[in-house]
XYZ file of C-alpha atoms in Angstrom:
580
model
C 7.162 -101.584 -2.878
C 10.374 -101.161 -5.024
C 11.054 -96.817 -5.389
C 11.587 -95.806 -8.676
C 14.016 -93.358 -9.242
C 12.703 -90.134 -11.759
C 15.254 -88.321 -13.278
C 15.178 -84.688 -14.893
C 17.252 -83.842 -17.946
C 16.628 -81.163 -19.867
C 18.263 -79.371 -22.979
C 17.537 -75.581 -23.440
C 18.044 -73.026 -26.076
C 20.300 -70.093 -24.429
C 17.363 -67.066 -24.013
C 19.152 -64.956 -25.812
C 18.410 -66.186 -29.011
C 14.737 -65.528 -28.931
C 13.354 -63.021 -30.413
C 11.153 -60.784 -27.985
C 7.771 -60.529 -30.049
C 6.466 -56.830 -28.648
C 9.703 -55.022 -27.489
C 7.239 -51.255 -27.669
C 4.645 -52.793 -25.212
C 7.945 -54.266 -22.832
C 6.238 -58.182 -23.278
C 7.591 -60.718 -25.089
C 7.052 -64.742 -25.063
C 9.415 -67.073 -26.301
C 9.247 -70.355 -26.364
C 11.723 -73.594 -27.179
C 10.524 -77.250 -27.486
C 12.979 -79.528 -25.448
C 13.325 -82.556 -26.547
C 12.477 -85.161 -23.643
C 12.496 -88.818 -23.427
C 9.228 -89.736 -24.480
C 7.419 -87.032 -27.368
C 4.414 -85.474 -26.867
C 1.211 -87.010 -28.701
C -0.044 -85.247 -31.445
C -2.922 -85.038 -29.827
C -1.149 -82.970 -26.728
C 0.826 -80.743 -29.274
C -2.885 -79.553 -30.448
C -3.767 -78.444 -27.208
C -0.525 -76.932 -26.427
C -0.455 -74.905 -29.984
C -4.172 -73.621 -28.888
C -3.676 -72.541 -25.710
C -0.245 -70.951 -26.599
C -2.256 -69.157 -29.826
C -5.085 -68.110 -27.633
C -2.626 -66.142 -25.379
C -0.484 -64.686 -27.803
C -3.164 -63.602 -30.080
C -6.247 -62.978 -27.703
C -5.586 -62.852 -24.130
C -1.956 -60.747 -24.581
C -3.501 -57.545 -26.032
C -6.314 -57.429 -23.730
C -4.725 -57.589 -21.026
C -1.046 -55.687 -22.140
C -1.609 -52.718 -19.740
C -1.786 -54.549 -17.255
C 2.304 -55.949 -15.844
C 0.909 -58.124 -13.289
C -2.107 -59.471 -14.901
C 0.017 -60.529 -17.855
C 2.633 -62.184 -15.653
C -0.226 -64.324 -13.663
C -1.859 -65.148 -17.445
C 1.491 -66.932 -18.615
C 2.183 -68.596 -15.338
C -1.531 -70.165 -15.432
C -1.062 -70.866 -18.900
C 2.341 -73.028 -18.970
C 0.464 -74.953 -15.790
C -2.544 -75.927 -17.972
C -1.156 -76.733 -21.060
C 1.670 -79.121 -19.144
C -0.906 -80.771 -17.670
C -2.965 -81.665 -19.996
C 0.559 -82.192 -22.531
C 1.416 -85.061 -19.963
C -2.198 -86.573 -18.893
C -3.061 -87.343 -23.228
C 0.891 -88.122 -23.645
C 0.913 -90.967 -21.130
C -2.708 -91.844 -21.227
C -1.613 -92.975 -24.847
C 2.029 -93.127 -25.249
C 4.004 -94.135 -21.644
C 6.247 -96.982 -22.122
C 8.164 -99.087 -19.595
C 11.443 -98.356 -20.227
C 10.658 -94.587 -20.474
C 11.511 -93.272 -16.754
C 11.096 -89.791 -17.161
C 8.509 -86.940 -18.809
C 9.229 -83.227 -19.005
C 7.774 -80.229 -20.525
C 10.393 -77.756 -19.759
C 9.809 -74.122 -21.930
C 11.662 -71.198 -20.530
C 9.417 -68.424 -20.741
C 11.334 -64.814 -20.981
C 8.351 -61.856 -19.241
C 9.355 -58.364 -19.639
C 7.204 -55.865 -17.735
C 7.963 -52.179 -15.715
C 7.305 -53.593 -12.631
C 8.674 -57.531 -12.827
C 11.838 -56.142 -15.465
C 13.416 -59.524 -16.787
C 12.055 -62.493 -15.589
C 13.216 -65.981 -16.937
C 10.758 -69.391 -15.448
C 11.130 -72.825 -16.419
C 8.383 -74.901 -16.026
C 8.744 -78.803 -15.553
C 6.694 -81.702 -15.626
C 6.980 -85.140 -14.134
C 4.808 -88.257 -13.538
C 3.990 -90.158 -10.692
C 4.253 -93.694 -11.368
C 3.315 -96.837 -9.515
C 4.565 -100.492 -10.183
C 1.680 -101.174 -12.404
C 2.808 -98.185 -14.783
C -0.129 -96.428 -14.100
C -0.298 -92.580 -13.293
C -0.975 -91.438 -9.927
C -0.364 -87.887 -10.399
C 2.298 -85.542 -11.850
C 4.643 -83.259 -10.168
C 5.005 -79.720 -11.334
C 8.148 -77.752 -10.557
C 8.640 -73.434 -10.883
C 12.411 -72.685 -11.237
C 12.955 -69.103 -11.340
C 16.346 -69.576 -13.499
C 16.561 -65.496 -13.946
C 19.703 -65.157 -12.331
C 21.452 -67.978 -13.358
C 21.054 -67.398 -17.162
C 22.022 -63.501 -16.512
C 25.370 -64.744 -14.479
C 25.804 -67.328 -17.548
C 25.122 -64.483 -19.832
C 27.308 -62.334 -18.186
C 30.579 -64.936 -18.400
C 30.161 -65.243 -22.115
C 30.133 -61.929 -22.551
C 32.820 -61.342 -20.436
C 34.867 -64.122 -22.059
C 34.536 -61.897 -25.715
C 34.489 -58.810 -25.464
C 36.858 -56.142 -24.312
C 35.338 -54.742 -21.099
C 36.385 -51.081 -21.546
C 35.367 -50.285 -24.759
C 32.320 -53.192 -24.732
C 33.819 -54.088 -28.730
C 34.487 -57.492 -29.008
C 38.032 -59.041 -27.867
C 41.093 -60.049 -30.419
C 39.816 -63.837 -29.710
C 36.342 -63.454 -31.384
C 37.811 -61.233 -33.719
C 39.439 -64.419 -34.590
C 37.142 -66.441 -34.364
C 34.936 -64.371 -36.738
C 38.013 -64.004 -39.136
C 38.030 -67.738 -39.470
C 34.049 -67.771 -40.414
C 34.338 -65.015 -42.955
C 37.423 -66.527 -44.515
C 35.604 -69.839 -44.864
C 32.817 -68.282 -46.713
C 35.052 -66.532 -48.915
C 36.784 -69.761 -49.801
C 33.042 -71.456 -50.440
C 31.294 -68.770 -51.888
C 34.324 -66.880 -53.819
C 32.899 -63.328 -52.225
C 35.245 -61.103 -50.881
C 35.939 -59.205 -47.740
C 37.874 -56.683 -46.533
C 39.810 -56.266 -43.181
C 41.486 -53.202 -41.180
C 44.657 -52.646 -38.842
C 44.330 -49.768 -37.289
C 46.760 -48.047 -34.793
C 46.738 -44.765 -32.978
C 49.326 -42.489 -34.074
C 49.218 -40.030 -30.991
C 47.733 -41.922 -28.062
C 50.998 -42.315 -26.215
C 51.369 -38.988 -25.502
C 47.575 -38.493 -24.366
C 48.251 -41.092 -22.255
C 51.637 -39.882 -20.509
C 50.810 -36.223 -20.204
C 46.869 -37.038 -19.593
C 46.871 -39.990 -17.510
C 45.508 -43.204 -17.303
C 41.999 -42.341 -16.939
C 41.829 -40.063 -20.119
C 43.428 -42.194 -22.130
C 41.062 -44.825 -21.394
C 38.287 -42.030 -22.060
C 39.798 -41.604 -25.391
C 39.425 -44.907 -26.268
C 36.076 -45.344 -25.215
C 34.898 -41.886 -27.916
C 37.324 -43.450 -30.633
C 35.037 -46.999 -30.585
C 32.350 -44.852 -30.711
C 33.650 -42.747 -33.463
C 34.585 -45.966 -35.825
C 31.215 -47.464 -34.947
C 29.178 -44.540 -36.382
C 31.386 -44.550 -39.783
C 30.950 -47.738 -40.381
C 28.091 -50.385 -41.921
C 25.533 -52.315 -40.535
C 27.501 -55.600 -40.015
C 30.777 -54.239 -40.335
C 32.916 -55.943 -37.177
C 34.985 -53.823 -34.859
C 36.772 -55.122 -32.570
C 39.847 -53.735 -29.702
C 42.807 -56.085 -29.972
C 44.933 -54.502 -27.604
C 46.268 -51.516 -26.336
C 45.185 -48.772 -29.141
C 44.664 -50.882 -31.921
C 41.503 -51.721 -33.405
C 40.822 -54.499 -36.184
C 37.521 -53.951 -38.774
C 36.172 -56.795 -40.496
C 34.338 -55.450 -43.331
C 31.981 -58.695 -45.039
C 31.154 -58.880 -48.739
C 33.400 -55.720 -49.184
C 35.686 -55.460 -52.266
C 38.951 -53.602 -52.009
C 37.852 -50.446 -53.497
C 35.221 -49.978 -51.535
C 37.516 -51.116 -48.341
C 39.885 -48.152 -49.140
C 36.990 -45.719 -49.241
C 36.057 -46.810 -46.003
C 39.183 -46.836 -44.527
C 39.666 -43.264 -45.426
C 36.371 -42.158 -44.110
C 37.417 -43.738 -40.428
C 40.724 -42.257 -41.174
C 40.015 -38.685 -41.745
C 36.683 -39.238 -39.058
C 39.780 -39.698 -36.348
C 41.879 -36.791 -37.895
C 38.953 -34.280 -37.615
C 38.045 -35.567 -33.893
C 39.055 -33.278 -31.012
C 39.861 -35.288 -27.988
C 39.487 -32.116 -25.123
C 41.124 -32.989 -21.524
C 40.697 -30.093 -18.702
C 39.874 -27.633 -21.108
C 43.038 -28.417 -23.874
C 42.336 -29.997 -27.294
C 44.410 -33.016 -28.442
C 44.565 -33.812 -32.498
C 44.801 -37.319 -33.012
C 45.761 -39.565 -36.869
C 45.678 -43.001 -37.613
C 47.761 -45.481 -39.650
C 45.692 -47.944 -41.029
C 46.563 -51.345 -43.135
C 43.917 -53.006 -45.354
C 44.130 -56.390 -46.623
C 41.665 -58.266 -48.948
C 40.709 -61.583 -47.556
C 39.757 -63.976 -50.732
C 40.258 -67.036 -49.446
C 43.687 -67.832 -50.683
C 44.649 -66.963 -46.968
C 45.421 -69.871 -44.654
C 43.894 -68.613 -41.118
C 43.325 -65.580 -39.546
C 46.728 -65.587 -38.105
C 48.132 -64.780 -41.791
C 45.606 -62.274 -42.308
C 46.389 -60.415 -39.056
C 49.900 -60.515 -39.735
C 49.761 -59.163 -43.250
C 47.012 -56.469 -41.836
C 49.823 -55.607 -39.420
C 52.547 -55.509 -41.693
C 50.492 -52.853 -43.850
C 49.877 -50.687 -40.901
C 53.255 -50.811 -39.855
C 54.057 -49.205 -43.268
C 51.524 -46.850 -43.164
C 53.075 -45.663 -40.075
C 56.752 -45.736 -41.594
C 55.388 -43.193 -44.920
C 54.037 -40.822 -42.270
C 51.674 -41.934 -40.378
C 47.709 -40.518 -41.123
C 47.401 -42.832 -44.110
C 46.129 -46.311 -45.287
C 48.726 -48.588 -46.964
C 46.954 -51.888 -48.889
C 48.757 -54.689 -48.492
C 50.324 -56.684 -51.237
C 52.472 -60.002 -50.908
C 55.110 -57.979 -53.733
C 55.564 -54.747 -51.617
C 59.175 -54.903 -50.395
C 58.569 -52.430 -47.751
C 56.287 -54.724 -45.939
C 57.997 -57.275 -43.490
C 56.467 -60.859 -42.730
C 57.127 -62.626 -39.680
C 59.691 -65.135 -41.346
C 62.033 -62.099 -42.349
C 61.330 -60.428 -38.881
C 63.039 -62.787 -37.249
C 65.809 -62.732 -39.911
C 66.551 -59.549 -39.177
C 66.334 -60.131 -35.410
C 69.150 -62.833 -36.362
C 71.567 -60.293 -38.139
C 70.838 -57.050 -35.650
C 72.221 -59.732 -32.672
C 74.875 -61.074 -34.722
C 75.932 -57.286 -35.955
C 75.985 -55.962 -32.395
C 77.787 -59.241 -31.573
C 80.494 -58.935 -34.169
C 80.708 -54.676 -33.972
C 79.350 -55.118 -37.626
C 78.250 -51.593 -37.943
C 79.921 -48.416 -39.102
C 79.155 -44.684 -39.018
C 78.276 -42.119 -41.308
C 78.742 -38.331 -40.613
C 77.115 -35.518 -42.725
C 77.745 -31.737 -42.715
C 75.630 -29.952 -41.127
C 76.895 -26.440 -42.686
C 76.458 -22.872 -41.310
C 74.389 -20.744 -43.764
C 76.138 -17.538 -42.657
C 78.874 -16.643 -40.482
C 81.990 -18.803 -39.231
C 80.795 -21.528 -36.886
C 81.939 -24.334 -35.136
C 82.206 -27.197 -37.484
C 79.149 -29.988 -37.079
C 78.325 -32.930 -38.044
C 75.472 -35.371 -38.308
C 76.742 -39.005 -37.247
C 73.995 -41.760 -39.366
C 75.012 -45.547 -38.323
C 74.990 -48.098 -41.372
C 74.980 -51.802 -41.152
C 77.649 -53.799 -43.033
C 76.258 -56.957 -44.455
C 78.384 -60.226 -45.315
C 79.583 -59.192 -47.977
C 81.040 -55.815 -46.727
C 77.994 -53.795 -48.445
C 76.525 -51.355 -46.751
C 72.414 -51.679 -45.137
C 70.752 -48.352 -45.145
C 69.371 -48.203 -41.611
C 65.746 -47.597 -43.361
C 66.313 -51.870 -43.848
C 67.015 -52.404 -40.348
C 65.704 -50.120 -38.131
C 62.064 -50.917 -38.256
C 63.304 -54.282 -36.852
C 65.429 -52.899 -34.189
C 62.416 -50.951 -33.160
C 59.914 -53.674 -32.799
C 62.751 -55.988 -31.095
C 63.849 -53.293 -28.492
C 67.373 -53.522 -30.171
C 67.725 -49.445 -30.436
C 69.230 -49.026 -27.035
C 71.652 -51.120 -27.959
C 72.424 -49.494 -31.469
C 72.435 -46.141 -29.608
C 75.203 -47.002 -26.748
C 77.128 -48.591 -29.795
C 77.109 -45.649 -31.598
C 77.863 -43.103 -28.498
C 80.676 -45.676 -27.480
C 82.706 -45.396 -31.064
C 81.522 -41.302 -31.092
C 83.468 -40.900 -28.018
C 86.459 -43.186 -29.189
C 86.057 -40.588 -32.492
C 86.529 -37.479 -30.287
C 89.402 -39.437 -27.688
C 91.164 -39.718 -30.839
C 91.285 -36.436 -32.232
C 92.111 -34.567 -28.679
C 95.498 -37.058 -29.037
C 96.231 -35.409 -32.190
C 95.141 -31.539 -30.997
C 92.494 -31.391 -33.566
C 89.909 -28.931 -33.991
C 86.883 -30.625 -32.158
C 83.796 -30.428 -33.854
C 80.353 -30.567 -32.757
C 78.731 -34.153 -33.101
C 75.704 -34.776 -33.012
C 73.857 -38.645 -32.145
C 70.400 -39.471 -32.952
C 68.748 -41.232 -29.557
C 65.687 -43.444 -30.044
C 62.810 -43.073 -27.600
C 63.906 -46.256 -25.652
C 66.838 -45.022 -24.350
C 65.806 -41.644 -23.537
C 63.075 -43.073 -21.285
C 65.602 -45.801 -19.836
C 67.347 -44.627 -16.296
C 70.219 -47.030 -17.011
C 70.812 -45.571 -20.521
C 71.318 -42.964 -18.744
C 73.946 -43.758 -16.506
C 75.710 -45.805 -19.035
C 75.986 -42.312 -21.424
C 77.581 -40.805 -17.847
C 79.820 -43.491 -17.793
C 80.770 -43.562 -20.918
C 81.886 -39.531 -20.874
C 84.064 -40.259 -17.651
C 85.526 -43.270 -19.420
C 86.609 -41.308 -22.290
C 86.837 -38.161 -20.623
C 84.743 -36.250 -23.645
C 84.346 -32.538 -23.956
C 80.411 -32.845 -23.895
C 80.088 -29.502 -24.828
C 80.926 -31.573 -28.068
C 78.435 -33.786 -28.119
C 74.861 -32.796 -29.204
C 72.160 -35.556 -28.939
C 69.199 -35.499 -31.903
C 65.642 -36.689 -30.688
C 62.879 -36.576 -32.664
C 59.804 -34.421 -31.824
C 57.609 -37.828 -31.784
C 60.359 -39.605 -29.651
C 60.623 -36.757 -26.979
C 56.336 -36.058 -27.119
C 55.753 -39.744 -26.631
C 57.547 -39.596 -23.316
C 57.915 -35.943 -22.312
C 58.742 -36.632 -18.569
C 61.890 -39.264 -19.000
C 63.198 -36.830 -21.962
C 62.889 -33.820 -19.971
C 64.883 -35.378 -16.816
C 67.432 -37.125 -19.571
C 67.871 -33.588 -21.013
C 68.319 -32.175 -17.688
C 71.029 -34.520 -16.543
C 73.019 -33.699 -19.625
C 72.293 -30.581 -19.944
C 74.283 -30.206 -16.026
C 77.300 -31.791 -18.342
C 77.365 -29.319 -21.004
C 75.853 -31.576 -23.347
C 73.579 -29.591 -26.518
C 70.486 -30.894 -27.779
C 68.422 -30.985 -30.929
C 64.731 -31.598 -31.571
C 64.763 -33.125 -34.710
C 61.899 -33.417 -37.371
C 60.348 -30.346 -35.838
C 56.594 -29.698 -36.877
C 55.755 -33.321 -37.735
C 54.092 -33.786 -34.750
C 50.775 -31.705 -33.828
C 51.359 -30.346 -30.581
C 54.843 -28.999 -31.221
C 55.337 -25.428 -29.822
C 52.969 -26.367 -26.494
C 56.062 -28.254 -25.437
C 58.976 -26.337 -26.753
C 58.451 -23.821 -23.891
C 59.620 -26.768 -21.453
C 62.308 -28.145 -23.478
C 65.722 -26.879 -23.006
C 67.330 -27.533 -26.534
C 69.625 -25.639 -28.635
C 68.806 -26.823 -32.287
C 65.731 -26.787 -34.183
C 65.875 -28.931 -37.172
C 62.832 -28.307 -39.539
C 61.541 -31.551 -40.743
C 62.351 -31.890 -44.321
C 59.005 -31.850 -45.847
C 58.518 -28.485 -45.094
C 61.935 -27.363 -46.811
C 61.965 -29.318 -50.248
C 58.964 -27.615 -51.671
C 59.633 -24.360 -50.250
C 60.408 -22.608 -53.173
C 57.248 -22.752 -54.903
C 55.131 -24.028 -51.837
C 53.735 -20.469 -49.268
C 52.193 -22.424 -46.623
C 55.449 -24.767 -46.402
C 57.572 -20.985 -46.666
C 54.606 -19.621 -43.802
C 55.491 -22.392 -42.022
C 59.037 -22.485 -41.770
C 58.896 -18.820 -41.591
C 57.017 -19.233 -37.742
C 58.931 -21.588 -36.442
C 62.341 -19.658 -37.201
C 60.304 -16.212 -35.737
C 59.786 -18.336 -32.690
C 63.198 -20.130 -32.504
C 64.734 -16.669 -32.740
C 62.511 -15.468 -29.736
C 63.806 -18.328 -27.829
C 67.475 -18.368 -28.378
C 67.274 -21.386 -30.313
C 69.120 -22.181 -33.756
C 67.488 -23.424 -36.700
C 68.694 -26.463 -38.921
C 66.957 -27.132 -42.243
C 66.827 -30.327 -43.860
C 65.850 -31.854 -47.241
C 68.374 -28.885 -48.710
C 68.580 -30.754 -52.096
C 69.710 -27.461 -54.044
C 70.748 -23.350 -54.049
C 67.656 -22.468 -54.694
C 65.977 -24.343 -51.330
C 69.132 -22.467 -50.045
C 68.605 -18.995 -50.669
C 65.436 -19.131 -49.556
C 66.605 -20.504 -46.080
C 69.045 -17.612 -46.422
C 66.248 -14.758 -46.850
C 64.192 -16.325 -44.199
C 67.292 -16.250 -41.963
C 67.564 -19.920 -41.068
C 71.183 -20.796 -39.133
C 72.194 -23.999 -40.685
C 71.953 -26.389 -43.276
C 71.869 -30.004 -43.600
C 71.075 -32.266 -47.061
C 72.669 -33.490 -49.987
C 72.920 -29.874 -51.999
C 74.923 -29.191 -49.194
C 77.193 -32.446 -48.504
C 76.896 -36.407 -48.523
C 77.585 -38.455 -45.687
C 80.575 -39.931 -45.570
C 82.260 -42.819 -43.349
C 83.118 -40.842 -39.789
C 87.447 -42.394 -39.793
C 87.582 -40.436 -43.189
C 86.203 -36.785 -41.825
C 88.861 -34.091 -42.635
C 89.546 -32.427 -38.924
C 92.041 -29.841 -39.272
């Protein structure tokens, strides 16, 4: 006798797109149809359909109470109705050529006492060499842990696993559906950038762990704000994207604002200290003129990045005329002319007064580096800075500027000038870089400079962000004489919690706090505290944004030390500064 072979091959639906048909009473039966290689008989999808329906509808409540009762019911059931399925399909239907049969319907059983339990019964005749039926072989796979470790992957595979929102990959992915049925159906949608303003420093002065905890309440936060089948997904770092469908603009912006001012008002408490956190936020209509999602993204990006520029704690909506917004193409210009500047010393600096409201003081200036373009014109650094920033350029642009500042000073001790006090903005990078740091000490034993001379600017955000590499770069220079100011003080929201630890000598009042002073009493308040606590401290204060006498008088009455803005003096190139 010649052995014929039987094969199984079988096609199923994943689980997880069945419905569960009593979720309150923890039962649920779905069922998918496979197809197999011969169809059932009509005759065997009657019996099937009645025994199913008697179940479901008769034996099911009866006996819902009752976990193991309704467990034994369905595995008795499938048994029966696949055998008699198979006897009227090949008592009427077998053909030759036909070397398999199989019912196969996963069956999902949710109970207390069995949990999650996924079966997949299969059926398969015994056949002899006159193509008649001996008997049928019936097969149990308990396929429970299998699906779950499938499950599992896939859900791995898109979604971010701290957060459980769904990765920057099916955020693509789901970009490129809803921009497909915006280009079909002309409806359409909205989408969000949205970046942290303040998470860096809960991250450095918190740790690891509570950052990550902030995270997690911020998804949550978003989630709760937003509608049912809004998208919201963690791209990275802490940055979320929003897909809002079938959204207009308007109604994007209103929404935007609610998740804005829904971060603003959050308190974000770690061992028993509050941390206020903002978001900058871009918002881009997707209606189908778009090409992918990677244009989208970008342009989301760009809009967040200006957000962030204005101020941060705002929404900027993009638009393909806003100069202010950079696309990738004139990135990497940029990138182009900040290498070939560097390369070909193509920069030049800019000092402004920074004048002493009373009293005779040592002379100080402000030192603001320009970029010269082809043509000789001058690039405000608003143009190229943003680049420099997001192409780690700035440590360069800094030791560039220190290296001509202490040529500056070298020159005027050869001609026994009066030295003034000079002061050089340092970006975040370098203050947090060890090697910037021993390139600025080699730089003042190069030149041998009086660094009593020298006073470095850092902005509150910049010395915040990374509190422990500015303290030990202030430290090191402070052992060389060196001064420092803590420029654009009161922007950020945890200002005087870290002046205590700071050892700086200038205070410079961020701007928007002195130009509507006059007129303004919480901006006069304000400025008003911080000089109180300056004063307590043995630190001076520097206003800027002094655009006229007026602004100047007050800073007078208040008692403010210095002065800095165009009602006082314009910057001017650095060779031309009259030394006496």
């Amino acid at each position: 006798m010649t052995k014929k072979q039987i094969n199984t091959s079988s096609v199923f639906k994943s689980w997880h797109n069945c419905q569960l048909a009593d979720p309150s009473q923890e039962k649920a039966f779905c069922a998918s149809r496979i197809d197999a290689d011969i169809k059932l008989s009509r005759f065997g999808y009657l019996v099937a359909i009645v025994l199913y329906s008697a179940f479901y509808f008769v034996i099911l409540p009866i006996i819902a109470t009752d976990s193991y009762a309704a467990f034994a019911t369905i595995y008795y059931i499938i048994v029966i109705s696949s055998i008699l399925s198979a006897a009227f399909t090949f008592s009427e239907h077998y053909r030759p050529h036909a070397k398999l049969f199989a019912l196969a319907q996963a069956i999902i059983i949710t109970s207390g006492v069995f949990a999650i339990m996924l079966i997949l019964p299969t059926i398969a005749p015994i056949i002899d060499l006159d193509n008649s039926i001996l008997g049928t072989v019936i097969v149990f796979r308990d396929i429970t842990q299998a699906r779950n470790t499938s499950a599992q992957l896939d859900w791995q595979a898109k979604h971010d696993h701290l957060t459980g929102l769904i990765n920057r990959r099916e955020f693509e992915n789901q970009l490129d559906i809803h921009l497909a049925n915006a280009k079909k159906n002309q409806q359409p949608h909205c989408m969000m950038y949205l970046d942290l303003d303040q998470f860096k420093i809960v991250n450095d002065t918190c740790g690891h762990a509570a950052g990550d905890d902030l995270l997690r309440q911020i998804s949550v936060l978003l989630q709760d704000d937003l509608r049912q089948g809004d998208i919201l997904a963690r791209i990275g770092g802490d940055e979320f994207c929003i897909l809002l469908p079938l959204c207009p603009i308007e109604k994007g912006l209103i929404i935007a604002n609610t998740l804005r001012q829904g971060i603003l008002d959050h308190r974000f408490v770690h061992e028993n200290k509050p941390y206020v956190l903002s978001a900058s936020i871009g918002l881009i209509e997707i209606n189908g003129h778009e090409k992918n999602h990677a244009e989208i993204l970008s342009a989301a990006d760009s809009a967040c990045y200006v957000a962030k520029s204005n101020g941060r704690n705002r929404v900027h909506v993009h638009n393909f005329q806003d100069s202010n917004e950079i696309n990738p193409q004139e990135e990497m210009q940029w990138f182009t002319r900040l290498q070939s500047a560097l390369e070909d010393d193509q920069f030049v600096l800019y000092a402004q007064q920074i004048a002493a409201i009373s009293g005779d003081k040592t002379p100080h200036y402000e030192v603001l580096v320009r970029m010269l373009d082809k043509d000789g014109s001058i690039i405000p650094p608003n143009n190229f800075i943003p680049a420099a920033e997001r192409f780690n350029l700035m440590q360069r642009i800094d030791r560039w500027v220190l290296t001509n500042v202490c040529e500056f000073i070298a020159s005027l001790q050869k001609s026994n000038k009066t030295l003034p006090i000079i002061s050089v903005n340092l970006s975040g990078t370098s203050i947090g870089d060890e090697q910037f740091l021993q390139i600025v000490l080699n730089l003042f034993d190069q030149y041998k400079t009086p660094c009593q001379n020298i006073c470095f600017e850092i902005t509150e955000t910049a010395a915040i962000s990374s509190i422990h590499e500015a303290l030990r770069f202030m430290k090191e220079m402070k052992k060389r004489n060196c001064l420092f100011s803590l420029d654009d003080f009161g922007s950020g929201l945890s200002s005087f919690a870290y002046l205590k630890d700071m050892p700086v000598d200038y205070l410079k009042i961020d701007g928007h706090f002195i130009k509507n002073i006059t007129h303004d009493a919480v901006d006069k308040a304000f400025v008003q505290s911080i000089h109180q606590i300056a004063r307590v401290m043995k630190i001076q204060t520097v206003a800027e944004f002094v655009e006229n006498d007026n602004i100047l008088n007050v800073l007078k009455d208040i008692g403010i030390d210095y002065a800095q803005g165009y009602g006082i003096s314009k910057p001017h190139p650095l060779k031309d500064l009259n030394v006496k």
